Amino acid sequence: MTFNRTERVLGFMVGGIFIAAFLCIAAMIVMWLTAPSVQGSMPWPVVMAVPLVGLPIGMVLVFVLLGITWSKRARENRSTR
């Protein structure tokens, strides 16, 4: 089974979004443990918003990637019969 460019791009986008979101979650945990009084100052509001936006977008992209992969496999199975 070969992967086309769209599947590779979607795979890397999903990975990048999830890694960025989890790094921001780790940064928020460290910030809350070390200096909880700096929550309102920049860049922490942006860091806190990245997982709120990134994780849902990442899940949508996972479902899109699954749909593309399943439709491609179904097409290949239909053509081999």
CSV table of C-alpha atoms in Angstrom, one decimal:
chain,number,residue,atom,x,y,z
A,1,MET,CA,0.0,0.0,0.0
A,2,THR,CA,1.4,3.4,-1.0
A,3,PHE,CA,0.7,6.7,0.7
A,4,ASN,CA,0.1,9.7,-1.5
A,5,ARG,CA,1.1,13.2,-0.7
A,6,THR,CA,-2.3,14.1,0.9
A,7,GLU,CA,-2.1,11.3,3.4
A,8,ARG,CA,1.5,12.2,4.3
A,9,VAL,CA,0.7,15.9,4.7
A,10,LEU,CA,-2.4,15.1,6.9
A,11,GLY,CA,-0.3,12.7,9.0
A,12,PHE,CA,2.4,15.2,9.7
A,13,MET,CA,-0.2,17.9,10.4
A,14,VAL,CA,-1.9,15.7,12.9
A,15,GLY,CA,1.4,14.9,14.5
A,16,GLY,CA,2.5,18.5,14.6
A,17,ILE,CA,-0.7,19.7,16.1
A,18,PHE,CA,-0.9,17.1,18.8
A,19,ILE,CA,2.8,17.6,19.7
A,20,ALA,CA,2.3,21.4,19.9
A,21,ALA,CA,-0.8,20.9,22.1
A,22,PHE,CA,0.9,18.5,24.5
A,23,LEU,CA,4.0,20.7,24.8
A,24,CYS,CA,1.7,23.7,25.6
A,25,ILE,CA,-0.1,21.5,28.2
A,26,ALA,CA,3.3,20.6,29.8
A,27,ALA,CA,4.3,24.3,29.8
A,28,MET,CA,1.0,25.2,31.5
A,29,ILE,CA,1.6,22.6,34.2
A,30,VAL,CA,5.2,23.9,34.8
A,31,MET,CA,3.9,27.4,34.9
A,32,TRP,CA,1.1,26.6,37.4
A,33,LEU,CA,3.6,24.8,39.6
A,34,THR,CA,6.3,27.5,39.5
A,35,ALA,CA,4.7,30.9,39.1
A,36,PRO,CA,0.9,30.8,39.2
A,37,SER,CA,0.6,34.6,39.4
A,38,VAL,CA,1.8,35.1,35.8
A,39,GLN,CA,-1.3,33.5,34.2
A,40,GLY,CA,-2.6,36.8,32.7
A,41,SER,CA,0.6,38.1,31.3
A,42,MET,CA,1.8,37.3,27.8
A,43,PRO,CA,2.4,34.6,26.3
A,44,TRP,CA,0.4,32.4,28.7
A,45,PRO,CA,-3.1,33.2,27.4
A,46,VAL,CA,-1.9,32.1,23.9
A,47,VAL,CA,-0.2,29.0,25.4
A,48,MET,CA,-3.4,28.2,27.2
A,49,ALA,CA,-5.5,28.6,24.0
A,50,VAL,CA,-3.4,26.3,21.8
A,51,PRO,CA,-4.7,23.0,23.3
A,52,LEU,CA,-8.2,24.3,23.3
A,53,VAL,CA,-8.1,24.9,19.6
A,54,GLY,CA,-5.4,22.4,18.5
A,55,LEU,CA,-6.8,19.2,20.0
A,56,PRO,CA,-10.3,19.5,18.3
A,57,ILE,CA,-8.6,20.4,15.0
A,58,GLY,CA,-6.3,17.5,15.4
A,59,MET,CA,-9.2,15.1,16.0
A,60,VAL,CA,-11.0,16.4,12.9
A,61,LEU,CA,-7.9,15.8,10.9
A,62,VAL,CA,-7.5,12.3,12.2
A,63,PHE,CA,-11.1,11.5,11.1
A,64,VAL,CA,-10.4,13.1,7.7
A,65,LEU,CA,-7.2,11.0,7.3
A,66,LEU,CA,-9.2,7.8,8.3
A,67,GLY,CA,-11.9,8.6,5.8
A,68,ILE,CA,-9.4,9.1,3.0
A,69,THR,CA,-7.5,5.9,3.9
A,70,TRP,CA,-10.7,3.8,4.2
A,71,SER,CA,-12.1,5.1,0.9
A,72,LYS,CA,-8.8,4.4,-0.8
A,73,ARG,CA,-8.7,0.8,0.5
A,74,ALA,CA,-12.3,0.3,-0.4
A,75,ARG,CA,-11.5,1.5,-4.0
A,76,GLU,CA,-8.5,-0.8,-4.2
A,77,ASN,CA,-10.5,-3.8,-2.9
A,78,ARG,CA,-13.3,-3.2,-5.4
A,79,SER,CA,-10.8,-3.0,-8.3
A,80,THR,CA,-9.1,-6.3,-7.3
A,81,ARG,CA,-12.3,-8.4,-7.4
